[in-house]
Short mmCIF file of C-alpha atoms and ligand atoms in Angstrom, two decimals:
data_model
loop_
_atom_site.label_atom_id
_atom_site.label_comp_id
_atom_site.label_asym_id
_atom_site.label_seq_id
_atom_site.Cartn_x
_atom_site.Cartn_y
_atom_site.Cartn_z
CA MET A 1 -20.82 -29.77 -17.04
CA ILE A 2 -18.53 -29.01 -14.14
CA ARG A 3 -20.03 -26.09 -12.18
CA VAL A 4 -17.48 -23.41 -11.24
CA LEU A 5 -17.83 -20.43 -8.97
CA THR A 6 -15.16 -17.92 -9.98
CA VAL A 7 -14.16 -15.31 -7.42
CA ALA A 8 -12.43 -12.13 -8.62
CA SER A 9 -12.07 -8.43 -7.98
CA GLU A 10 -12.31 -7.46 -11.67
CA ILE A 11 -14.25 -8.61 -14.71
CA PHE A 12 -14.13 -7.00 -18.19
CA PRO A 13 -16.23 -5.27 -19.48
CA LEU A 14 -17.70 -4.20 -16.18
CA ILE A 15 -14.55 -3.29 -14.29
CA LYS A 16 -10.90 -3.63 -15.30
CA THR A 17 -7.54 -2.24 -14.20
CA GLY A 18 -5.33 -4.74 -16.06
CA GLY A 19 -5.03 -8.21 -17.46
CA LEU A 20 -6.84 -9.86 -14.53
CA GLY A 21 -10.08 -8.27 -15.67
CA ASP A 22 -9.59 -9.42 -19.28
CA VAL A 23 -8.91 -12.99 -18.20
CA VAL A 24 -11.86 -13.23 -15.76
CA GLY A 25 -14.14 -11.74 -18.41
CA ALA A 26 -13.07 -14.04 -21.19
CA LEU A 27 -12.66 -17.37 -19.40
CA PRO A 28 -16.33 -18.14 -18.84
CA ARG A 29 -17.23 -18.45 -22.55
CA ALA A 30 -14.09 -20.48 -23.28
CA LEU A 31 -14.71 -22.76 -20.34
CA GLY A 32 -18.31 -23.18 -21.44
CA ALA A 33 -17.16 -24.56 -24.77
CA ALA A 34 -14.69 -26.88 -23.02
CA GLY A 35 -17.18 -28.42 -20.53
CA ALA A 36 -17.41 -26.13 -17.43
CA SER A 37 -20.08 -23.55 -16.63
CA THR A 38 -19.01 -20.44 -14.73
CA THR A 39 -20.77 -18.10 -12.34
CA THR A 40 -18.52 -15.20 -11.29
CA ILE A 41 -18.79 -13.39 -7.95
CA VAL A 42 -17.42 -9.84 -7.86
CA PRO A 43 -17.66 -6.85 -5.47
CA GLY A 44 -20.49 -4.38 -6.05
CA TYR A 45 -18.39 -1.32 -6.93
CA PRO A 46 -20.48 1.58 -8.24
CA ALA A 47 -19.12 0.95 -11.81
CA VAL A 48 -20.47 -2.61 -11.57
CA LEU A 49 -23.82 -1.86 -9.94
CA ASP A 50 -24.49 0.85 -12.58
CA GLN A 51 -24.34 -1.72 -15.34
CA LEU A 52 -26.62 -4.41 -13.92
CA PRO A 53 -29.96 -4.83 -15.54
CA ASP A 54 -32.61 -6.76 -13.58
CA ALA A 55 -30.41 -7.83 -10.67
CA VAL A 56 -32.25 -9.88 -8.06
CA ALA A 57 -31.14 -10.29 -4.44
CA VAL A 58 -30.57 -13.98 -3.77
CA HIS A 59 -28.92 -13.88 -0.36
CA HIS A 60 -28.71 -11.43 2.56
CA PHE A 61 -26.02 -10.92 5.14
CA THR A 62 -27.15 -8.96 8.20
CA ASP A 63 -23.55 -8.16 8.95
CA LEU A 64 -20.76 -8.71 6.45
CA PHE A 65 -17.75 -7.17 8.21
CA GLY A 66 -19.49 -4.08 9.50
CA GLY A 67 -22.72 -3.68 7.54
CA PRO A 68 -25.52 -5.45 5.78
CA ALA A 69 -25.00 -6.86 2.30
CA ASP A 70 -26.97 -8.52 -0.44
CA VAL A 71 -25.73 -10.94 -3.04
CA LEU A 72 -27.36 -9.93 -6.34
CA ARG A 73 -27.72 -12.26 -9.31
CA CYS A 74 -27.95 -11.17 -12.92
CA THR A 75 -26.59 -11.62 -16.43
CA ALA A 76 -24.58 -8.77 -17.86
CA ALA A 77 -22.41 -8.84 -21.05
CA SER A 78 -23.38 -12.53 -21.39
CA LEU A 79 -21.72 -13.26 -17.98
CA ASP A 80 -23.59 -15.09 -15.22
CA LEU A 81 -22.80 -12.83 -12.25
CA LEU A 82 -23.22 -12.68 -8.53
CA VAL A 83 -22.48 -9.21 -7.15
CA VAL A 84 -21.74 -8.52 -3.48
CA ASP A 85 -23.71 -5.32 -2.84
CA ALA A 86 -22.09 -4.16 0.41
CA PRO A 87 -22.04 -0.33 0.35
CA HIS A 88 -19.85 -0.02 3.47
CA LEU A 89 -17.13 -2.00 1.64
CA TYR A 90 -17.43 -1.12 -2.05
CA ALA A 91 -19.54 2.06 -2.61
CA ARG A 92 -16.58 4.20 -3.47
CA ALA A 93 -15.89 5.99 -6.72
CA GLY A 94 -12.84 5.34 -8.87
CA ASN A 95 -10.24 2.56 -8.79
CA PRO A 96 -11.29 -0.65 -7.07
CA TYR A 97 -8.21 -0.74 -4.85
CA LEU A 98 -7.01 2.87 -4.48
CA GLY A 99 -8.43 6.09 -3.15
CA ALA A 100 -8.14 9.42 -5.06
CA ASP A 101 -4.77 9.96 -3.24
CA GLY A 102 -3.35 6.94 -5.08
CA LEU A 103 -2.99 4.96 -1.88
CA GLU A 104 -4.64 1.64 -1.06
CA TRP A 105 -7.94 1.94 0.82
CA PRO A 106 -6.94 1.45 4.46
CA ASP A 107 -9.59 -1.20 4.91
CA ASN A 108 -8.74 -3.32 1.86
CA GLY A 109 -8.15 -6.32 4.13
CA ILE A 110 -11.72 -6.24 5.31
CA ARG A 111 -13.09 -5.36 1.90
CA PHE A 112 -11.60 -8.42 0.28
CA ALA A 113 -12.17 -10.70 3.29
CA GLY A 114 -15.80 -9.72 2.67
CA LEU A 115 -15.55 -10.92 -0.94
CA GLY A 116 -14.00 -14.22 0.22
CA ALA A 117 -16.55 -14.81 2.97
CA ALA A 118 -19.47 -14.10 0.58
CA ALA A 119 -18.00 -16.44 -2.01
CA ALA A 120 -17.50 -19.17 0.55
CA ALA A 121 -21.12 -18.82 1.70
CA VAL A 122 -22.39 -19.11 -1.92
CA GLY A 123 -19.93 -21.90 -2.70
CA THR A 124 -21.33 -24.00 0.12
CA GLY A 125 -24.91 -23.68 -0.96
CA SER A 126 -26.29 -20.53 0.73
CA VAL A 127 -28.24 -19.59 -2.40
CA PRO A 128 -31.06 -22.08 -3.10
CA GLY A 129 -30.70 -23.63 -6.54
CA LEU A 130 -26.99 -22.73 -6.89
CA ALA A 131 -24.45 -25.48 -6.33
CA PHE A 132 -20.85 -25.68 -7.29
CA ASP A 133 -18.21 -28.37 -7.81
CA ILE A 134 -15.26 -25.94 -7.80
CA VAL A 135 -14.50 -22.55 -6.33
CA HIS A 136 -11.79 -20.86 -8.37
CA ALA A 137 -10.19 -17.82 -6.77
CA HIS A 138 -8.09 -15.27 -8.71
CA ASP A 139 -5.27 -13.46 -6.93
CA TRP A 140 -5.01 -12.31 -3.32
CA GLN A 141 -8.29 -10.35 -3.38
CA ALA A 142 -10.19 -13.62 -3.87
CA ALA A 143 -7.88 -15.94 -1.96
CA MET A 144 -9.82 -15.66 1.34
CA ALA A 145 -12.61 -17.60 -0.30
CA VAL A 146 -10.31 -20.66 -0.16
CA VAL A 147 -9.33 -19.96 3.49
CA TYR A 148 -12.97 -19.70 4.58
CA LEU A 149 -13.83 -22.91 2.70
CA ARG A 150 -10.98 -24.75 4.42
CA PHE A 151 -12.55 -23.99 7.79
CA HIS A 152 -16.16 -24.56 6.74
CA ASP A 153 -17.95 -27.24 8.68
CA GLY A 154 -19.31 -29.81 6.28
CA ALA A 155 -18.85 -30.57 2.60
CA ARG A 156 -17.11 -28.00 0.50
CA PRO A 157 -16.36 -27.72 -3.22
CA GLY A 158 -12.84 -28.25 -4.63
CA THR A 159 -10.65 -25.15 -4.60
CA VAL A 160 -8.24 -23.57 -7.06
CA VAL A 161 -6.16 -20.44 -6.64
CA THR A 162 -4.74 -18.75 -9.70
CA VAL A 163 -1.82 -16.41 -9.22
CA HIS A 164 -1.79 -13.56 -11.70
CA ASN A 165 0.89 -11.67 -9.89
CA LEU A 166 2.80 -12.89 -6.85
CA ALA A 167 3.99 -9.33 -6.14
CA PHE A 168 0.60 -8.55 -4.63
CA GLN A 169 -0.24 -10.72 -1.60
CA GLY A 170 -2.69 -8.84 0.66
CA ARG A 171 -0.49 -8.54 3.66
CA TYR A 172 -1.78 -6.91 6.80
CA PRO A 173 -0.81 -6.52 10.49
CA ALA A 174 -1.69 -9.39 12.84
CA SER A 175 -4.31 -7.12 14.48
CA LEU A 176 -6.58 -7.85 11.46
CA PHE A 177 -6.66 -11.58 12.20
CA PRO A 178 -9.23 -11.57 15.10
CA ARG A 179 -11.65 -9.66 12.81
CA LEU A 180 -11.57 -12.33 10.16
CA GLY A 181 -13.69 -14.81 12.12
CA LEU A 182 -11.30 -17.74 11.65
CA PRO A 183 -10.04 -20.34 14.18
CA ASP A 184 -6.62 -19.58 15.68
CA SER A 185 -5.06 -22.43 13.73
CA ALA A 186 -5.43 -20.41 10.52
CA PHE A 187 -2.90 -17.98 11.89
CA SER A 188 0.01 -20.39 11.73
CA LEU A 189 3.08 -21.17 9.68
CA ASN A 190 1.03 -23.70 7.72
CA GLY A 191 -1.73 -21.17 7.12
CA MET A 192 -1.91 -17.47 6.56
CA GLU A 193 0.72 -16.23 9.04
CA TYR A 194 3.67 -14.62 7.35
CA HIS A 195 6.51 -13.07 9.37
CA GLY A 196 4.03 -12.14 12.06
CA ASP A 197 1.48 -10.59 9.62
CA VAL A 198 -1.58 -12.11 7.94
CA ASN A 199 -1.09 -12.82 4.30
CA PHE A 200 -4.24 -13.55 2.23
CA LEU A 201 -2.47 -15.03 -0.75
CA LYS A 202 -0.36 -17.25 1.45
CA GLY A 203 -3.55 -18.51 3.07
CA GLY A 204 -5.00 -19.41 -0.34
CA LEU A 205 -1.75 -21.06 -1.52
CA SER A 206 -1.56 -23.06 1.69
CA TYR A 207 -5.09 -24.41 1.54
CA ALA A 208 -6.09 -24.68 -2.14
CA ASP A 209 -6.45 -28.10 -3.71
CA ARG A 210 -4.75 -26.84 -6.83
CA ILE A 211 -2.57 -23.76 -7.62
CA THR A 212 -2.17 -22.38 -11.06
CA THR A 213 -0.40 -19.44 -12.52
CA VAL A 214 -0.73 -17.85 -15.92
CA SER A 215 2.26 -19.28 -17.83
CA PRO A 216 4.47 -22.36 -17.54
CA THR A 217 7.61 -20.26 -17.26
CA TYR A 218 6.22 -18.11 -14.44
CA ALA A 219 5.15 -21.36 -12.64
CA ARG A 220 8.79 -22.39 -12.61
CA GLU A 221 10.13 -18.92 -11.86
CA ILE A 222 8.04 -18.49 -8.69
CA THR A 223 9.47 -21.59 -7.08
CA GLY A 224 12.89 -19.83 -7.03
CA VAL A 225 14.20 -17.20 -4.59
CA GLU A 226 14.62 -14.53 -7.23
CA ASN A 227 10.97 -14.44 -8.31
CA GLY A 228 9.27 -16.16 -5.39
CA MET A 229 8.47 -12.91 -3.55
CA GLY A 230 9.10 -14.62 -0.24
CA LEU A 231 6.63 -17.39 -1.01
CA ASP A 232 8.97 -19.61 -3.04
CA GLY A 233 9.48 -22.04 -0.09
CA LEU A 234 5.76 -22.63 0.15
CA LEU A 235 5.43 -22.96 -3.64
CA ARG A 236 8.25 -25.51 -3.73
CA TYR A 237 6.50 -27.41 -0.98
CA ARG A 238 3.28 -27.33 -3.01
CA ALA A 239 4.99 -27.96 -6.39
CA GLY A 240 3.00 -31.18 -6.84
CA VAL A 241 -0.29 -29.22 -7.23
CA LEU A 242 1.20 -26.15 -8.97
CA SER A 243 0.99 -25.71 -12.75
CA GLY A 244 1.16 -22.97 -15.34
CA ILE A 245 -1.68 -22.44 -17.83
CA MET A 246 -1.05 -19.74 -20.41
CA ASN A 247 -3.72 -17.03 -20.83
CA GLY A 248 -5.49 -16.62 -24.13
CA ILE A 249 -7.19 -13.57 -25.60
CA ASP A 250 -10.88 -12.82 -26.23
CA ASP A 251 -11.00 -12.70 -29.99
CA THR A 252 -14.48 -11.22 -29.94
CA VAL A 253 -12.91 -8.17 -28.36
CA TRP A 254 -9.37 -8.36 -29.89
CA ASN A 255 -9.75 -9.13 -33.59
CA PRO A 256 -8.44 -6.69 -36.21
CA ALA A 257 -10.90 -7.93 -38.82
CA THR A 258 -13.96 -6.94 -36.70
CA ASP A 259 -12.61 -4.42 -34.13
CA PRO A 260 -15.05 -1.47 -33.99
CA LEU A 261 -12.41 0.65 -32.14
CA ILE A 262 -9.98 0.94 -35.03
CA PRO A 263 -10.30 3.08 -38.17
CA ALA A 264 -9.23 0.50 -40.76
CA ARG A 265 -10.04 -3.23 -40.20
CA TYR A 266 -7.73 -5.81 -41.69
CA ALA A 267 -6.81 -9.48 -41.81
CA ARG A 268 -3.58 -11.45 -42.26
CA ALA A 269 -3.95 -11.46 -46.00
CA ARG A 270 -4.61 -7.74 -46.26
CA LEU A 271 -1.84 -6.25 -44.12
CA GLY A 272 -1.50 -3.21 -46.39
CA LYS A 273 -4.61 -1.76 -44.67
CA ARG A 274 -2.70 -1.36 -41.45
CA ALA A 275 -1.02 1.77 -42.89
CA ALA A 276 -4.23 3.76 -42.44
CA ASN A 277 -4.26 2.93 -38.71
CA LYS A 278 -0.60 3.92 -38.42
CA ALA A 279 -1.33 7.31 -39.97
CA VAL A 280 -4.25 7.94 -37.64
CA LEU A 281 -2.15 6.91 -34.65
CA GLN A 282 0.73 9.14 -35.66
CA ARG A 283 -1.63 12.10 -36.05
CA ARG A 284 -3.42 11.39 -32.75
CA MET A 285 -0.15 11.25 -30.84
CA GLY A 286 1.44 14.30 -32.51
CA LEU A 287 4.11 12.35 -34.41
CA ASP A 288 5.55 13.05 -37.86
CA GLU A 289 3.30 11.25 -40.34
CA SER A 290 6.04 9.20 -41.93
CA PRO A 291 4.97 5.74 -43.20
CA ASN A 292 8.65 4.64 -43.20
CA ALA A 293 9.49 5.46 -39.62
CA LEU A 294 9.49 2.37 -37.40
CA LEU A 295 6.70 3.03 -34.89
CA VAL A 296 6.98 1.24 -31.53
CA GLY A 297 3.96 1.13 -29.16
CA VAL A 298 3.64 0.60 -25.40
CA VAL A 299 0.36 -0.01 -23.52
CA SER A 300 1.12 -0.58 -19.87
CA ARG A 301 0.77 0.09 -16.21
CA LEU A 302 3.68 2.29 -15.24
CA THR A 303 5.33 0.37 -12.45
CA SER A 304 8.83 -1.04 -11.97
CA GLN A 305 7.56 -4.51 -12.96
CA LYS A 306 7.08 -3.30 -16.48
CA GLY A 307 10.72 -2.07 -16.95
CA LEU A 308 9.81 1.10 -18.77
CA ASP A 309 12.46 3.08 -16.91
CA MET A 310 14.92 1.12 -19.14
CA LEU A 311 13.11 2.50 -22.18
CA LEU A 312 13.50 6.08 -20.87
CA ASP A 313 17.20 5.34 -20.60
CA ARG A 314 17.32 4.48 -24.34
CA LEU A 315 15.08 7.25 -25.73
CA ASP A 316 17.84 9.44 -27.07
CA ASP A 317 19.31 6.53 -29.07
CA LEU A 318 15.89 5.59 -30.35
CA ALA A 319 15.15 9.07 -31.59
CA ALA A 320 18.61 9.27 -33.15
CA ASP A 321 17.84 6.06 -35.06
CA GLY A 322 14.58 7.59 -36.36
CA ILE A 323 12.39 5.25 -34.33
CA GLN A 324 9.10 6.68 -33.19
CA LEU A 325 7.48 5.76 -29.84
CA VAL A 326 3.88 5.98 -28.60
CA LEU A 327 3.07 5.18 -24.99
CA LEU A 328 -0.29 4.83 -23.26
CA GLY A 329 -0.01 4.21 -19.58
CA SER A 330 -0.68 5.21 -16.05
CA GLY A 331 0.79 4.42 -12.70
CA GLU A 332 3.77 5.75 -10.71
CA PRO A 333 3.80 9.56 -10.86
CA GLU A 334 7.61 9.79 -11.53
CA LEU A 335 7.35 7.52 -14.56
CA GLU A 336 4.25 9.35 -15.86
CA GLN A 337 6.10 12.67 -15.58
CA ALA A 338 9.24 11.29 -17.22
CA PHE A 339 7.31 10.15 -20.28
CA VAL A 340 5.41 13.46 -20.53
CA SER A 341 8.78 15.29 -20.48
CA ALA A 342 10.25 12.88 -23.01
CA ALA A 343 7.42 13.62 -25.42
CA GLU A 344 8.00 17.35 -25.05
CA TRP A 345 11.78 16.86 -25.55
CA HIS A 346 11.39 14.58 -28.58
CA LEU A 347 8.59 16.44 -30.28
CA GLY A 348 7.25 14.55 -33.33
CA ALA A 349 9.13 11.36 -32.37
CA VAL A 350 7.69 10.42 -28.98
CA GLY A 351 4.03 10.71 -28.08
CA CYS A 352 2.42 9.79 -24.83
CA VAL A 353 -1.03 9.69 -23.23
CA ILE A 354 -1.17 9.28 -19.49
CA GLY A 355 -4.43 7.72 -18.39
CA TYR A 356 -6.56 4.72 -19.15
CA ASP A 357 -8.10 4.49 -22.61
CA GLU A 358 -9.44 1.21 -24.00
CA ALA A 359 -10.02 2.58 -27.50
CA LEU A 360 -6.50 4.03 -27.78
CA ALA A 361 -5.09 0.70 -26.59
CA HIS A 362 -6.75 -0.93 -29.62
CA LEU A 363 -5.51 1.76 -31.96
CA ILE A 364 -1.95 1.33 -30.74
CA GLN A 365 -2.12 -2.45 -31.41
CA ALA A 366 -3.50 -1.84 -34.89
CA GLY A 367 -1.30 1.09 -35.86
CA SER A 368 2.09 0.45 -34.38
CA ASP A 369 4.74 -1.62 -36.17
CA ALA A 370 6.08 -3.18 -32.99
CA LEU A 371 4.92 -3.41 -29.38
CA LEU A 372 7.40 -3.25 -26.52
CA ALA A 373 7.07 -5.12 -23.19
CA PRO A 374 10.44 -4.98 -21.43
CA SER A 375 9.18 -6.38 -18.09
CA ARG A 376 11.49 -7.40 -15.22
CA PHE A 377 8.96 -10.15 -14.50
CA GLU A 378 5.73 -10.93 -16.24
CA PRO A 379 3.35 -13.69 -15.07
CA CYS A 380 1.74 -13.85 -18.57
CA GLY A 381 1.28 -10.47 -20.24
CA LEU A 382 -1.60 -9.86 -22.57
CA THR A 383 -0.41 -6.90 -24.64
CA GLN A 384 2.12 -9.03 -26.47
CA LEU A 385 -0.65 -11.54 -27.23
CA TYR A 386 -2.85 -8.76 -28.62
CA ALA A 387 0.18 -7.50 -30.59
CA LEU A 388 0.66 -10.95 -32.20
CA ARG A 389 -3.03 -10.98 -33.18
CA TYR A 390 -2.78 -7.46 -34.66
CA GLY A 391 0.46 -8.01 -36.59
CA SER A 392 2.49 -5.61 -34.38
CA ILE A 393 5.81 -7.29 -33.75
CA PRO A 394 6.34 -7.90 -30.00
CA VAL A 395 9.68 -6.99 -28.47
CA VAL A 396 9.87 -8.59 -25.04
CA SER A 397 12.21 -9.48 -22.26
CA ARG A 398 12.63 -13.27 -21.86
CA VAL A 399 10.62 -13.74 -18.69
CA GLY A 400 7.38 -15.50 -17.64
CA GLY A 401 4.61 -15.52 -20.25
CA LEU A 402 6.59 -13.20 -22.55
CA ALA A 403 9.17 -16.01 -22.97
CA ASP A 404 6.34 -18.52 -23.58
CA SER A 405 4.50 -16.60 -26.27
CA VAL A 406 7.04 -14.94 -28.60
CA ILE A 407 9.35 -16.80 -30.99
CA ASP A 408 12.58 -14.83 -31.19
CA ALA A 409 13.85 -13.89 -34.66
CA ASN A 410 17.20 -15.59 -34.26
CA GLU A 411 18.97 -17.10 -37.31
CA ALA A 412 17.35 -20.50 -36.96
CA ALA A 413 13.84 -19.07 -36.55
CA LEU A 414 14.29 -16.75 -39.50
CA ALA A 415 15.68 -19.58 -41.64
CA ALA A 416 12.73 -21.80 -40.67
CA GLY A 417 10.31 -18.91 -41.29
CA VAL A 418 8.76 -19.16 -37.81
CA ALA A 419 9.86 -16.01 -35.98
CA THR A 420 7.10 -13.89 -34.48
CA GLY A 421 9.05 -11.24 -32.55
CA ILE A 422 12.12 -10.39 -30.56
CA GLN A 423 13.18 -11.54 -27.12
CA PHE A 424 16.05 -10.08 -25.11
CA TRP A 425 17.82 -10.89 -21.89
CA PRO A 426 18.91 -9.72 -19.40
CA ALA A 427 16.39 -7.04 -18.57
CA THR A 428 18.89 -4.19 -18.88
CA PRO A 429 18.83 -0.92 -20.91
CA GLU A 430 21.78 -2.24 -22.98
CA ALA A 431 20.03 -5.46 -23.93
CA LEU A 432 16.86 -3.52 -24.68
CA GLY A 433 18.87 -1.16 -26.89
CA ASP A 434 20.37 -4.13 -28.76
CA ALA A 435 16.92 -5.58 -29.23
CA LEU A 436 15.68 -2.38 -30.77
CA HIS A 437 18.67 -2.38 -33.17
CA ARG A 438 17.79 -5.88 -34.26
CA LEU A 439 14.27 -4.73 -34.72
CA LEU A 440 15.36 -1.88 -36.90
CA SER A 441 17.45 -4.14 -39.19
CA LEU A 442 14.48 -6.43 -39.63
CA TRP A 443 12.28 -3.42 -40.42
CA ARG A 444 14.69 -2.55 -43.25
CA ASP A 445 14.23 -6.05 -44.72
CA ARG A 446 10.61 -5.68 -45.64
CA PRO A 447 9.97 -9.28 -46.89
CA ALA A 448 11.42 -10.68 -43.62
CA TRP A 449 9.29 -8.22 -41.67
CA GLU A 450 6.07 -9.08 -43.47
CA GLN A 451 6.76 -12.77 -43.04
CA MET A 452 7.16 -12.16 -39.33
CA GLN A 453 3.83 -10.26 -39.23
CA ARG A 454 2.08 -13.11 -40.98
CA ASN A 455 3.56 -15.65 -38.52
CA ALA A 456 2.55 -13.49 -35.57
CA MET A 457 -1.03 -13.18 -36.78
CA ALA A 458 -1.23 -16.95 -37.34
CA ALA A 459 -0.04 -17.80 -33.78
CA ASP A 460 -2.74 -19.48 -31.75
CA VAL A 461 -3.36 -17.11 -28.89
CA SER A 462 -6.96 -18.21 -28.41
CA TRP A 463 -8.49 -19.50 -25.21
CA ARG A 464 -9.25 -22.88 -26.69
CA GLY A 465 -6.15 -24.78 -25.50
CA PRO A 466 -5.96 -22.99 -22.13
CA ALA A 467 -9.64 -23.57 -21.42
CA SER A 468 -9.36 -27.29 -22.04
CA ARG A 469 -6.37 -27.36 -19.70
CA TYR A 470 -8.39 -25.74 -16.93
CA VAL A 471 -11.22 -28.23 -17.44
CA ALA A 472 -8.70 -31.13 -17.28
CA LEU A 473 -7.34 -29.65 -14.02
CA TYR A 474 -10.86 -29.36 -12.54
CA ARG A 475 -11.57 -32.96 -13.50
CA SER A 476 -8.32 -34.32 -11.93
CA LEU A 477 -9.08 -32.30 -8.76
CA LEU A 478 -12.61 -33.74 -8.59
CA ALA A 479 -11.32 -37.26 -9.21
CA ASP A 480 -8.81 -36.87 -6.33
CA ARG A 481 -11.59 -35.78 -4.01
CA SER A 482 -14.12 -38.50 -4.88
P1 ADP B 501 -1.03 -6.31 -16.24
O1 ADP B 501 -2.24 -7.08 -15.95
O2 ADP B 501 0.16 -6.72 -15.45
O3 ADP B 501 -1.28 -4.84 -16.19
P2 ADP B 501 -1.27 -7.42 -18.91
O4 ADP B 501 -0.44 -7.27 -20.12
O5 ADP B 501 -1.65 -8.76 -18.57
O6 ADP B 501 -0.60 -6.63 -17.76
O7 ADP B 501 -2.69 -6.70 -19.13
C1 ADP B 501 -2.82 -5.34 -19.32
C2 ADP B 501 -4.19 -5.04 -19.85
O8 ADP B 501 -4.56 -3.70 -19.47
C3 ADP B 501 -4.27 -5.10 -21.34
O9 ADP B 501 -5.64 -5.37 -21.71
C4 ADP B 501 -3.89 -3.66 -21.74
O10 ADP B 501 -4.39 -3.33 -23.01
C5 ADP B 501 -4.61 -2.91 -20.66
N1 ADP B 501 -4.02 -1.63 -20.28
C6 ADP B 501 -2.92 -1.39 -19.59
N2 ADP B 501 -2.71 -0.06 -19.44
C7 ADP B 501 -3.68 0.53 -20.12
C8 ADP B 501 -4.10 1.93 -20.34
N3 ADP B 501 -3.34 2.94 -19.82
N4 ADP B 501 -5.15 2.17 -21.08
C9 ADP B 501 -5.86 1.14 -21.57
N5 ADP B 501 -5.60 -0.16 -21.42
C10 ADP B 501 -4.55 -0.45 -20.68
C1 GLC B 502 -1.32 -9.88 -13.95
C2 GLC B 502 0.09 -9.99 -14.58
C3 GLC B 502 0.06 -10.19 -16.10
C4 GLC B 502 -1.02 -11.14 -16.51
C5 GLC B 502 -2.36 -10.73 -15.95
C6 GLC B 502 -3.49 -11.65 -16.36
O1 GLC B 502 -1.78 -8.59 -13.90
O2 GLC B 502 0.90 -8.89 -14.22
O3 GLC B 502 1.30 -10.66 -16.51
O4 GLC B 502 -1.07 -11.22 -17.94
O5 GLC B 502 -2.31 -10.74 -14.55
O6 GLC B 502 -3.23 -12.97 -16.00
#
């Protein structure tokens, strides 16, 4: 077994704000089956500490960036966890990254440098009895682990950085650098210096032995100026160690045949039972309870990445075509307000819930006829994978992991009987409108629709393939270092 220390700022079911949490929570079991054991180190936010049975302190820092800290070890939700209990960094209610005012905590640089430093200490053997071959850091919040390991005196494990979203980099003024406890050489063009600032993700991408991202298409896209978010030059330079590994889904959590969060469970052969979920969803969201209306769902963070402003632009047309819409989301206040107003304006046709609701997310997958993800960019996207599994037809823009996971219902795919959804491009309101018209004509052709639903539900969106690709990557990295 390859021994992996995973470093992350979220892990489902303990703490989740988006897909990162789902992935970090699901990977350990899949990797276990493929030949790698995982211990995951996460910050001790109150929501995490509240859910730890029998945690034992295995390491103590007298001063981890401004206060004492313990590393706790325990098993929770079948996950082998190390939790950095550092009250001065993490004992704050609510969102892991934002204060109640919706703004980033001003000391996020120090908070996640603390996670990285703790992970590097554990990764190099500070905890007796715990040794690791690989340290695998997810996103900028974990990337400092790789930077600290690069400057560690003595042997270190192999390092991997996975980029879930290049838009977030952890960029701070140069005045933070002296507090990080790194040699001056780290603050250079070849390290974590970026236009005079420190950039945590850049540090990780510069120093990691391997870089992955969460779909093959996104791996290509981020080496170009358009989607490189200012790091495309570095990513082109490191293209030899960069690869894309698609995410899977946790089918113990997302499986319509066993899902405890939906009213009527169903399988591919018993699609008729979905109708009961649709009726419950319509009622819950204040929509007309019409079985024949095409019901489109959205479950999303409300940010410009997700392209939902384009949907707002098309709402009048949608309603005129008799299409219903349900949206569950939270994020930018202007978008939240716009959807609340839209629901009031299109009473009975548009329903929205602003907030975060895991159970409603499942009901939308099980009760909607189609699921919309019109992102401007999308590293992988999980909601379209859940939609495939639940027989809700994904309608997606042709970017990143959306492009890699949905087979567009074009003439050839329909003739071959392999279509699983609809792709559109460019990411404009017009192209989105056209896609919804195509969706509506398919909806009116019930046999074609049901064929597409069966195809979608048969698509392999499991972690099996991806997990074996991660293990192959770990093996090749270890072979290079031996
Ligand atoms: P991202 O990580 O960019 O937000 P993904 O599609 O990868 O996008 O993952 C989003 C995850 O968060 C999915 O599990 C989705 O169901 C969930 N999610 C997003 N918004 C909400 C919400 N408002 N309520 C419940 N779950 C949500
Ligand atoms: C990020 C991306 C999303 C991806 C998720 C999990 O939040 O925005 O596309 O699915 O990470 O990898």
